[in-house]
mmCIF file of N, CA, C and O in Angstrom:
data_model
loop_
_atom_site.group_PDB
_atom_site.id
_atom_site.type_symbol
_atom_site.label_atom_id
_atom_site.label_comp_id
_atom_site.label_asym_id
_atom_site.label_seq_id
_atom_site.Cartn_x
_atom_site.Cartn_y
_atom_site.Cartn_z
ATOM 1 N N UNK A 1 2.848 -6.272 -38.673
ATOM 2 C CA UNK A 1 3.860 -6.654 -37.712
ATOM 3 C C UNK A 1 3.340 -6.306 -36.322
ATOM 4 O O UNK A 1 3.128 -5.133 -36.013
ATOM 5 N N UNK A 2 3.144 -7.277 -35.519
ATOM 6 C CA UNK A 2 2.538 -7.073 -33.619
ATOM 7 C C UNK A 2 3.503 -6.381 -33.553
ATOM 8 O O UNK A 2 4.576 -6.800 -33.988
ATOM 9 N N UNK A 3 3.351 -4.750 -32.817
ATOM 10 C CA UNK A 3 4.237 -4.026 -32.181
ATOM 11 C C UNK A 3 3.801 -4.535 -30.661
ATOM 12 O O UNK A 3 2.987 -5.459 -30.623
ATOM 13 N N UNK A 4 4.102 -4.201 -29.889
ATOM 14 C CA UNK A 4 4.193 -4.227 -28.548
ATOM 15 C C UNK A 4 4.840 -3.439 -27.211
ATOM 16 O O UNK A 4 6.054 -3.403 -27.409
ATOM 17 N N UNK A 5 4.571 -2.893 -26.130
ATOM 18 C CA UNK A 5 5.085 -2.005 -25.704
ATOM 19 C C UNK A 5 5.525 -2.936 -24.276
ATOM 20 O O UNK A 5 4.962 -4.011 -24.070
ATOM 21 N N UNK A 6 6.549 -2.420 -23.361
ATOM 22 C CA UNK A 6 7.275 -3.506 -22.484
ATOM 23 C C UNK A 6 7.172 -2.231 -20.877
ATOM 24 O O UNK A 6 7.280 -1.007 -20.955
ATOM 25 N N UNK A 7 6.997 -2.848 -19.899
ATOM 26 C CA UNK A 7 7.141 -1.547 -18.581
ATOM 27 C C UNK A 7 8.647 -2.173 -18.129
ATOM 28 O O UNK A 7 8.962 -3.320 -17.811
ATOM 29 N N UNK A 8 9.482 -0.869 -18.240
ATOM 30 C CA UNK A 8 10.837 -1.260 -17.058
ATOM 31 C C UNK A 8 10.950 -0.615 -16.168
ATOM 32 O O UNK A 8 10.665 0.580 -16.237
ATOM 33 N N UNK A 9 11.404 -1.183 -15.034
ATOM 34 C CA UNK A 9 11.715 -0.218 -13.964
ATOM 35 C C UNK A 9 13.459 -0.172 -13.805
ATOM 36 O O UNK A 9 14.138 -1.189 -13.951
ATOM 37 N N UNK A 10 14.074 1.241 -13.468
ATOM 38 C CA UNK A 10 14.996 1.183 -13.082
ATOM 39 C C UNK A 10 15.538 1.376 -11.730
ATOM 40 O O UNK A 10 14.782 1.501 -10.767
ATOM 41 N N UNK A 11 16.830 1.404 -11.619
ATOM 42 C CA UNK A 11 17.777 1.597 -10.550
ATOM 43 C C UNK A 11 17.195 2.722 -9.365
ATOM 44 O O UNK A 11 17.459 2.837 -8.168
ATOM 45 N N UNK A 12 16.534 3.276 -10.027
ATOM 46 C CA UNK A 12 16.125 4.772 -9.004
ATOM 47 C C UNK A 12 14.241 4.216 -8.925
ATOM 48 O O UNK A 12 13.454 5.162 -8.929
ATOM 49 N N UNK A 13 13.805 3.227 -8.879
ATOM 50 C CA UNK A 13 12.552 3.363 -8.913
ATOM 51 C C UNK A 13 11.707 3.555 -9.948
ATOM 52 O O UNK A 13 10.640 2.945 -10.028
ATOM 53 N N UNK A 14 12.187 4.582 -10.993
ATOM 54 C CA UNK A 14 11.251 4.605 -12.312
ATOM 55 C C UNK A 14 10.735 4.145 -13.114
ATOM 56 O O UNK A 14 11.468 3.710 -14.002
ATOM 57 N N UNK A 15 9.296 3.969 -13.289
ATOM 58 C CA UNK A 15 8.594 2.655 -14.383
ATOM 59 C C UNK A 15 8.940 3.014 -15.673
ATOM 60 O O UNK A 15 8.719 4.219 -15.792
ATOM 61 N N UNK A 16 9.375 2.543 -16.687
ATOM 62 C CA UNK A 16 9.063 3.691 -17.990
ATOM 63 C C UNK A 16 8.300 2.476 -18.807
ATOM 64 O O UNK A 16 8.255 1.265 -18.591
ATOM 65 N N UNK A 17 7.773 3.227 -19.740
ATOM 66 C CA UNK A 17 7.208 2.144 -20.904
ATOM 67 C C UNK A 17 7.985 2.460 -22.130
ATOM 68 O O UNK A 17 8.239 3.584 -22.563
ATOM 69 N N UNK A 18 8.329 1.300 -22.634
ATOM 70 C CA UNK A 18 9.147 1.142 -23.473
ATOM 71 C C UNK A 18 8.671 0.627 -25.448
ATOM 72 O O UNK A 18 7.580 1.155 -25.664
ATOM 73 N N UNK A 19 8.924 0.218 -26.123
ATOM 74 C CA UNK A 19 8.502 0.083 -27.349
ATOM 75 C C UNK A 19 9.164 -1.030 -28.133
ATOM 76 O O UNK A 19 10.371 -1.087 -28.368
ATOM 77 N N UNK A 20 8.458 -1.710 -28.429
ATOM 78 C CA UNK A 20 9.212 -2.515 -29.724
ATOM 79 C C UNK A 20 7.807 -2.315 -30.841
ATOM 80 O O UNK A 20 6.603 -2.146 -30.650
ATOM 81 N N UNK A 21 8.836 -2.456 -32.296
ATOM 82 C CA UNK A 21 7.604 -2.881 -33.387
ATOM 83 C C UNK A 21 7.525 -4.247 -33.610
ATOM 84 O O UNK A 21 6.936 -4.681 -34.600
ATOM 85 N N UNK A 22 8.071 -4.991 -32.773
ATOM 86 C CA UNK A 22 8.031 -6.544 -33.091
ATOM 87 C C UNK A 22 8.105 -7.381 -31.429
ATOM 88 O O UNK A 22 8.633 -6.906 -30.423
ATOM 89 N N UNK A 23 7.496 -8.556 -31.530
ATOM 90 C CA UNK A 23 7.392 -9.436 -30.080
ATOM 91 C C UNK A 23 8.212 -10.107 -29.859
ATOM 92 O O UNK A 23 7.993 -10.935 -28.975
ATOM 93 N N UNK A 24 9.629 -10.114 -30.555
ATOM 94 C CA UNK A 24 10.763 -10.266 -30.344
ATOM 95 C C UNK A 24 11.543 -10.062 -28.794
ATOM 96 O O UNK A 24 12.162 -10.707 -27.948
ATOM 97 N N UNK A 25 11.168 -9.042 -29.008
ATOM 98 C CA UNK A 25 11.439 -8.578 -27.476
ATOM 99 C C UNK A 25 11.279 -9.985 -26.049
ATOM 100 O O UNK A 25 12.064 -10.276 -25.146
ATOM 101 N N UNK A 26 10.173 -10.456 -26.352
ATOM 102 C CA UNK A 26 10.191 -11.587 -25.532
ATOM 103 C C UNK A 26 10.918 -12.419 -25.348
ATOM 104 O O UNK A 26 10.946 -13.040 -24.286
ATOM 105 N N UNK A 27 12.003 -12.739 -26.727
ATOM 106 C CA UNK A 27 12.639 -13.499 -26.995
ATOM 107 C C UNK A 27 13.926 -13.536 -26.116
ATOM 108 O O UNK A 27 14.516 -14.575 -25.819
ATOM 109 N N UNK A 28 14.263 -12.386 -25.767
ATOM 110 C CA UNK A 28 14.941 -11.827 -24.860
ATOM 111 C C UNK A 28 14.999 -11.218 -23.746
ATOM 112 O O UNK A 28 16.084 -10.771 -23.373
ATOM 113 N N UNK A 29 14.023 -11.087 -23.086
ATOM 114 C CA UNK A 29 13.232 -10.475 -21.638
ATOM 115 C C UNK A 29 12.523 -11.552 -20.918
ATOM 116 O O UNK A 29 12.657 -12.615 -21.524
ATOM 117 N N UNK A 30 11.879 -11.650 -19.936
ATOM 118 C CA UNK A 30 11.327 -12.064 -18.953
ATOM 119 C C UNK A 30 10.468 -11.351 -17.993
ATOM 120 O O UNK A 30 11.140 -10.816 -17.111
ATOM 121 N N UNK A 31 9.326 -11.191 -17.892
ATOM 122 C CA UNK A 31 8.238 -10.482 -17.160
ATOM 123 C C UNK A 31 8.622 -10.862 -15.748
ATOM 124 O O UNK A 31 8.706 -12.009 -15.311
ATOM 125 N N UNK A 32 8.823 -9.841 -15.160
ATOM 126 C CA UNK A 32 9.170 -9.591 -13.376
ATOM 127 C C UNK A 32 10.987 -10.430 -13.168
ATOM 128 O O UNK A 32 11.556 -10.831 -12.153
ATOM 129 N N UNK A 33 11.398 -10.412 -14.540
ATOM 130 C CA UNK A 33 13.174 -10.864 -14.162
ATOM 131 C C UNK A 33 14.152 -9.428 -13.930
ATOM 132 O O UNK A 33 14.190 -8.668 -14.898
ATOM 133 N N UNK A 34 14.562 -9.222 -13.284
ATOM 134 C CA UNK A 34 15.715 -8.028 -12.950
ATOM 135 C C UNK A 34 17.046 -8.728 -13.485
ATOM 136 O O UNK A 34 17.271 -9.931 -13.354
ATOM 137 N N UNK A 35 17.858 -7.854 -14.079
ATOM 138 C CA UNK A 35 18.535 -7.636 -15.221
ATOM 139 C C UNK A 35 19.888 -6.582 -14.526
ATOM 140 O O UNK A 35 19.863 -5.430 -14.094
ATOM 141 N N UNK A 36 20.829 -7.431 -14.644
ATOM 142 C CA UNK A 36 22.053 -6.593 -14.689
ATOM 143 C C UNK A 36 22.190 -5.386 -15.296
ATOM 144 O O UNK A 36 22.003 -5.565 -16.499
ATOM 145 N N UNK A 37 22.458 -4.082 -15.030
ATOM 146 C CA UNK A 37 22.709 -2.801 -16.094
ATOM 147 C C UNK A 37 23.185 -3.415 -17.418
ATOM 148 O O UNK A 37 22.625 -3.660 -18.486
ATOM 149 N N UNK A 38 24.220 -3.545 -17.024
ATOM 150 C CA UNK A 38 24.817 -4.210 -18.651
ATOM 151 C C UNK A 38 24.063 -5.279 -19.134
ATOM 152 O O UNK A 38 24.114 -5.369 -20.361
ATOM 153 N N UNK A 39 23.459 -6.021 -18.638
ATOM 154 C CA UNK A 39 23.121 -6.950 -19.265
ATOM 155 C C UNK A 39 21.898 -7.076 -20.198
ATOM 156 O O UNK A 39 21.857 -7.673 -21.274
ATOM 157 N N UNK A 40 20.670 -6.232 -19.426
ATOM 158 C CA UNK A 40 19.790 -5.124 -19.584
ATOM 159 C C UNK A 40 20.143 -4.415 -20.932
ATOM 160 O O UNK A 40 19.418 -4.537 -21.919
ATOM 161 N N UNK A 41 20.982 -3.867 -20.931
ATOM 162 C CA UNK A 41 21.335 -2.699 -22.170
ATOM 163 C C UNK A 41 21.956 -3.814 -23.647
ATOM 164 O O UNK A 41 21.703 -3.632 -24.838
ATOM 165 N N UNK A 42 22.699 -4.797 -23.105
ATOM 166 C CA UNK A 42 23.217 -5.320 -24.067
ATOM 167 C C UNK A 42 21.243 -6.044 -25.367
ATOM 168 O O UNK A 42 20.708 -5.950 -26.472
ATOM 169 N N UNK A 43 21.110 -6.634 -24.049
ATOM 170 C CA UNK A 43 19.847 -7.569 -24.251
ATOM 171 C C UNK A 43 18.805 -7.093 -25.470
ATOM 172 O O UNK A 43 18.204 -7.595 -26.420
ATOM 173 N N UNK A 44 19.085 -5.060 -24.453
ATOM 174 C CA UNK A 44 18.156 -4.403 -25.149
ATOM 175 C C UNK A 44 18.790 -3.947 -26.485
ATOM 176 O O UNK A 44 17.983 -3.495 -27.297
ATOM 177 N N UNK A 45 20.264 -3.987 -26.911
ATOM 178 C CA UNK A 45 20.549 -3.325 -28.410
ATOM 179 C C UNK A 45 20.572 -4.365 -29.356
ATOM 180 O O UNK A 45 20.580 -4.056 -30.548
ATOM 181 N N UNK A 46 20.587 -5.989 -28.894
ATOM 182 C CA UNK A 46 20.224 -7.223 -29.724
ATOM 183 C C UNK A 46 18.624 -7.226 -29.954
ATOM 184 O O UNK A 46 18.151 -7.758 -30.959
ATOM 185 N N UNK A 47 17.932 -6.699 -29.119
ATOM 186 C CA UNK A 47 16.270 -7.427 -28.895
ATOM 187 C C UNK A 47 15.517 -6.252 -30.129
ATOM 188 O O UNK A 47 14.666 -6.595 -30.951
ATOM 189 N N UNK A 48 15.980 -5.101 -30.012
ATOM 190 C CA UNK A 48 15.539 -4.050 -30.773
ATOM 191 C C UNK A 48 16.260 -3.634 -32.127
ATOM 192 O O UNK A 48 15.450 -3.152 -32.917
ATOM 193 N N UNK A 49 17.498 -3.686 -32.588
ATOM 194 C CA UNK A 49 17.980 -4.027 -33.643
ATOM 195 C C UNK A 49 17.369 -5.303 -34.645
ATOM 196 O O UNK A 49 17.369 -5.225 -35.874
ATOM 197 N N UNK A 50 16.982 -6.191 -34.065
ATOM 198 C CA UNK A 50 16.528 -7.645 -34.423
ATOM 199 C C UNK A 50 15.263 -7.186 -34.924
ATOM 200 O O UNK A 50 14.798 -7.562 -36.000
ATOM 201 N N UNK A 51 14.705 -6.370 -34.143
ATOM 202 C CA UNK A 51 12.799 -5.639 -34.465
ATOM 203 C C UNK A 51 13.202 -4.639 -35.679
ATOM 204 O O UNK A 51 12.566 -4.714 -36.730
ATOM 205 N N UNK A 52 14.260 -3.702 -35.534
ATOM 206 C CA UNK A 52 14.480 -2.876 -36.577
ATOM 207 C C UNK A 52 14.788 -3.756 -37.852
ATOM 208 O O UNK A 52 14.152 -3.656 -38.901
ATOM 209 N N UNK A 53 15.557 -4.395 -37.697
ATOM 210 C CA UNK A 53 15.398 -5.017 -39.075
ATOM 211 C C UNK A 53 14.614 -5.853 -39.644
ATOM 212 O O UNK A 53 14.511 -5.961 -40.866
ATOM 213 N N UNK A 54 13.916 -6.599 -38.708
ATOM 214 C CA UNK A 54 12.394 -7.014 -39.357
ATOM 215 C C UNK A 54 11.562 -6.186 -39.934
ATOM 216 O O UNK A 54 10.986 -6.481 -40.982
ATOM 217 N N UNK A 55 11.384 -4.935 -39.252
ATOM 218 C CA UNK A 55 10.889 -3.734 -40.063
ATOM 219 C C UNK A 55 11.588 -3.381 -41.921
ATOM 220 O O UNK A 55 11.070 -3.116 -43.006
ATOM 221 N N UNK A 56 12.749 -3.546 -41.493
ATOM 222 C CA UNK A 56 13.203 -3.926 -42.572
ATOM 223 C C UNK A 56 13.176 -4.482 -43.982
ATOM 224 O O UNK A 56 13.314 -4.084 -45.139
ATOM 225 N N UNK A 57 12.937 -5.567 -43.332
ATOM 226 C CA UNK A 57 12.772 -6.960 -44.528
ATOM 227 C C UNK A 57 11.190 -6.572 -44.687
ATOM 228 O O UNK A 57 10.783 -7.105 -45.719
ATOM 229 N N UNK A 58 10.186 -5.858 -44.055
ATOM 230 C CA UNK A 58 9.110 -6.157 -44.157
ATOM 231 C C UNK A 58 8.749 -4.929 -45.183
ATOM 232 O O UNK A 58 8.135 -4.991 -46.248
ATOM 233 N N UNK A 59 9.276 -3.892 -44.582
ATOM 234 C CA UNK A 59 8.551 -2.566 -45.497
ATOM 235 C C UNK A 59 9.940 -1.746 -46.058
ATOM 236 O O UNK A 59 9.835 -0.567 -46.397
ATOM 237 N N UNK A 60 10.857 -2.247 -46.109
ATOM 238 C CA UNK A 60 12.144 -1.763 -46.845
ATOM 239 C C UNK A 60 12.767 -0.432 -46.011
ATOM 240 O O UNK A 60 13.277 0.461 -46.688
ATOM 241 N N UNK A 61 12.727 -0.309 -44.638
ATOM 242 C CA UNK A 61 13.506 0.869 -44.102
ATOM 243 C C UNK A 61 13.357 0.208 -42.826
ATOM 244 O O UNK A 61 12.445 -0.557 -42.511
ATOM 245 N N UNK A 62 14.594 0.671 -41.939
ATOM 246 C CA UNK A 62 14.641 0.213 -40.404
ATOM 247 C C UNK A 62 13.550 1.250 -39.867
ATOM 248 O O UNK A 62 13.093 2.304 -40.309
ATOM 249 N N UNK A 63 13.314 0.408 -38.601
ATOM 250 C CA UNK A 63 12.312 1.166 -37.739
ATOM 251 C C UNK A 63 13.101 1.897 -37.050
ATOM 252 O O UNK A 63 14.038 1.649 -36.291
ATOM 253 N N UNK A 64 12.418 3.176 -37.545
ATOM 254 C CA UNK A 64 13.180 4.692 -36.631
ATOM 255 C C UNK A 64 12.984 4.867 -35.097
ATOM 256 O O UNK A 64 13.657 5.633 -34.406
ATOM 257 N N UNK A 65 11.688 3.830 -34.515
ATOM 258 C CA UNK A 65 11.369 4.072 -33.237
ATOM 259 C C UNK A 65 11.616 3.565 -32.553
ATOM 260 O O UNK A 65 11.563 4.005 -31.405
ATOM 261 N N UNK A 66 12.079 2.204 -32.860
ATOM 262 C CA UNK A 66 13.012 1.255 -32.493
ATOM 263 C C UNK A 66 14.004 1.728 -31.984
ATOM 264 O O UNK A 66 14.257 1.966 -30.803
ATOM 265 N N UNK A 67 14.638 1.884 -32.982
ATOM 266 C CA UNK A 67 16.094 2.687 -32.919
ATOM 267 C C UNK A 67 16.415 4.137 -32.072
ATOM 268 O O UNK A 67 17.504 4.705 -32.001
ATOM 269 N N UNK A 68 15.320 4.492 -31.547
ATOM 270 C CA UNK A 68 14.929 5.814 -30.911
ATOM 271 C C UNK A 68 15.003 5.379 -29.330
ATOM 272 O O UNK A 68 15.588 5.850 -28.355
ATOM 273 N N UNK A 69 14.107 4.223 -29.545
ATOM 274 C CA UNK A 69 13.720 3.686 -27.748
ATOM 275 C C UNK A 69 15.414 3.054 -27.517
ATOM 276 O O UNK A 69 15.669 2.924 -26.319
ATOM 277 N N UNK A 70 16.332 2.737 -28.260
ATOM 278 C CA UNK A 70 17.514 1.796 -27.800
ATOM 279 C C UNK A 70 18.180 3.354 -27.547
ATOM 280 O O UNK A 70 19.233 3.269 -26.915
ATOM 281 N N UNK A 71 17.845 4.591 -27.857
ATOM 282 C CA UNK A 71 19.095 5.311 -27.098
ATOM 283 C C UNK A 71 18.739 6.131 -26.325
ATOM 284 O O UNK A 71 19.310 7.054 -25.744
ATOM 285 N N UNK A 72 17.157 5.524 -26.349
ATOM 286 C CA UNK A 72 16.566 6.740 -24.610
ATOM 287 C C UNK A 72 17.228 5.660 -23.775
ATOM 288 O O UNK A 72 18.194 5.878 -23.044
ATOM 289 N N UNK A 73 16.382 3.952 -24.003
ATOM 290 C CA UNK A 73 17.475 3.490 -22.952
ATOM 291 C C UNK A 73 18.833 3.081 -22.556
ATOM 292 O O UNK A 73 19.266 2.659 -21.484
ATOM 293 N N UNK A 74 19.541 3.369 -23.980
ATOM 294 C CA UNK A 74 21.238 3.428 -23.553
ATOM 295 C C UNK A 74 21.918 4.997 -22.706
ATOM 296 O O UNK A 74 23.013 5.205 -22.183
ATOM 297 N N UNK A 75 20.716 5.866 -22.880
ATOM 298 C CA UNK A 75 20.877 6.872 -22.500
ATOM 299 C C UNK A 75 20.468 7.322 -20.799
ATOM 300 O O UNK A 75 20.960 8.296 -20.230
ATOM 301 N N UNK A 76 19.500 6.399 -20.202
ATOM 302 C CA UNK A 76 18.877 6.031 -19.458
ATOM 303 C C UNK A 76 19.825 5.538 -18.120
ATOM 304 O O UNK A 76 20.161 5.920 -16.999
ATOM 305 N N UNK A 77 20.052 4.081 -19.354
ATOM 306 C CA UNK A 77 21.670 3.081 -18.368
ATOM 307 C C UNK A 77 22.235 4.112 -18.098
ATOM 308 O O UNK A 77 22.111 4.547 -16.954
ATOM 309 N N UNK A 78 22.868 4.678 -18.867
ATOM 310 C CA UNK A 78 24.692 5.522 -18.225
ATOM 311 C C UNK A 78 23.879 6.225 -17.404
ATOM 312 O O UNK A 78 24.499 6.319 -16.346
ATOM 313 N N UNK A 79 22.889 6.743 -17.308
ATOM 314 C CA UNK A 79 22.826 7.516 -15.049
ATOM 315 C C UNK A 79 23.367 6.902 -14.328
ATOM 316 O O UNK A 79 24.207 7.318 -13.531
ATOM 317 N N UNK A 80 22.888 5.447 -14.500
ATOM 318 C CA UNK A 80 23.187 4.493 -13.491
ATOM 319 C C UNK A 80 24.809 3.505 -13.420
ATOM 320 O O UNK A 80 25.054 2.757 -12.474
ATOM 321 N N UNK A 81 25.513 3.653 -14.289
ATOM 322 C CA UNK A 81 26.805 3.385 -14.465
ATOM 323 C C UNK A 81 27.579 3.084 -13.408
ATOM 324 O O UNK A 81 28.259 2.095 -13.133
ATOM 325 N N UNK A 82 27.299 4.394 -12.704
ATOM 326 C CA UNK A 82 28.365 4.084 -11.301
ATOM 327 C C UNK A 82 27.784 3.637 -10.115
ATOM 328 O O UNK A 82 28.260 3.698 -8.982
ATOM 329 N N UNK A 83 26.653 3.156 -10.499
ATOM 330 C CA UNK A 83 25.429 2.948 -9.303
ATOM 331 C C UNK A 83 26.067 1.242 -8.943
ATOM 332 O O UNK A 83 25.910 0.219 -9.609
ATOM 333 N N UNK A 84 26.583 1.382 -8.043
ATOM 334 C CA UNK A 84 27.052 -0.497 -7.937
ATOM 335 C C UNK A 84 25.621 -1.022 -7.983
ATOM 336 O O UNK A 84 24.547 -0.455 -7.781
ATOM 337 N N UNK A 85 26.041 -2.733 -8.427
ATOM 338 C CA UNK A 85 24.818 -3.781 -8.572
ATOM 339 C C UNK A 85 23.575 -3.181 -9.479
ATOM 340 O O UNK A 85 22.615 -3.886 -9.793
ATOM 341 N N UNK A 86 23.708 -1.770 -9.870
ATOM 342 C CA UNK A 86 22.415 -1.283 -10.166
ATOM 343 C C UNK A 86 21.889 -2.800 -11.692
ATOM 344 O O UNK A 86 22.682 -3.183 -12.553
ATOM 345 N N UNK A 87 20.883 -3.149 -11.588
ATOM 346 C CA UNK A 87 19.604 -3.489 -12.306
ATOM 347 C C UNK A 87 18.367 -2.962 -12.488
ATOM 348 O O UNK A 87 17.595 -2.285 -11.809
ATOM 349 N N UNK A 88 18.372 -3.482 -13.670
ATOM 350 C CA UNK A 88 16.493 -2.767 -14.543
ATOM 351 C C UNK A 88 15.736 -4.311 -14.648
ATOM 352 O O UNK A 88 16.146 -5.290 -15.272
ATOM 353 N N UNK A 89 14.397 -4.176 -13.757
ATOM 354 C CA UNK A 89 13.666 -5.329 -13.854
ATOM 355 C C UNK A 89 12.734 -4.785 -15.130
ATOM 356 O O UNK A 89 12.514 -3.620 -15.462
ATOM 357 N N UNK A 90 12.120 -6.408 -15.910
ATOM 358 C CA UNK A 90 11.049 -5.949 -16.282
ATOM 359 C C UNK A 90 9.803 -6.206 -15.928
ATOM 360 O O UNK A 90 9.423 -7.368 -15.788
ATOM 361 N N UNK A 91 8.955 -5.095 -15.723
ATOM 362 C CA UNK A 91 7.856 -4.983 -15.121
ATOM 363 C C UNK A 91 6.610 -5.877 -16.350
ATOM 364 O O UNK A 91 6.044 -6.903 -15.970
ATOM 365 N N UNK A 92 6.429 -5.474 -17.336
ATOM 366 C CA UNK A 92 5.134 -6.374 -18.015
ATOM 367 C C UNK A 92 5.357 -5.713 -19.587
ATOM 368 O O UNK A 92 5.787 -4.678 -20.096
ATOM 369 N N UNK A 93 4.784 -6.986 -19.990
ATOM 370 C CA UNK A 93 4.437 -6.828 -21.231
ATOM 371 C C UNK A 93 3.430 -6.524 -21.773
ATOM 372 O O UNK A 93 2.431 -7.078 -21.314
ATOM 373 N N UNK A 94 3.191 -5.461 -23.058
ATOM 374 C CA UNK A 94 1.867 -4.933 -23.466
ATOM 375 C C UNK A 94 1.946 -5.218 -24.901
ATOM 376 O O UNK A 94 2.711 -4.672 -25.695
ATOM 377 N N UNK A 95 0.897 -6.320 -25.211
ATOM 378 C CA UNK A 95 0.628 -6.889 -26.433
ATOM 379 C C UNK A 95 -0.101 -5.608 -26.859
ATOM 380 O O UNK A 95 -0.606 -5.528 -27.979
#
């Protein structure tokens, strides 16, 4: 399964690198598109759930790291909650 790793930047400036085990992720992102908070977070618990369970079907258990990266960055979003307009662009994709 192509894992792949994704750069976001947030609301305060910060690059982070991010994780999927699947290129799914593309399916739902856009390289250099900025992203509503919410929209961002939603995007990201469809785009990575979708990877966890391909992990799934593939080797019979969800991907734990998957599921790890969706609550650094749901955990991430809520800083920015009360931040009006705040958005997370994404910076690039790493095949």
């Amino acid at each position: 399964m192509p894992e792949m790793h994704f750069r976001v930047r947030w609301p305060d400036e910060r690059i982070e690198a991010c994780y999927s085990p699947s290129v799914v992720i593309k399916d739902h992102f856009v390289a250099g598109t900025t992203y509503a908070l919410d929209d961002f977070r939603e995007r990201s618990r469809i785009a990575l759930t979708i990877a966890a369970e391909r992990v799934r079907e593939k080797y019979g258990f969800l991907c734990s790291r998957a599921l790890g990266q969706l609550a650094r960055i749901e955990a991430a979003a809520a800083q920015f909650e009360a931040t009006p307009g705040a958005s997370v662009t994404i910076v690039s994709f790493e095949d």
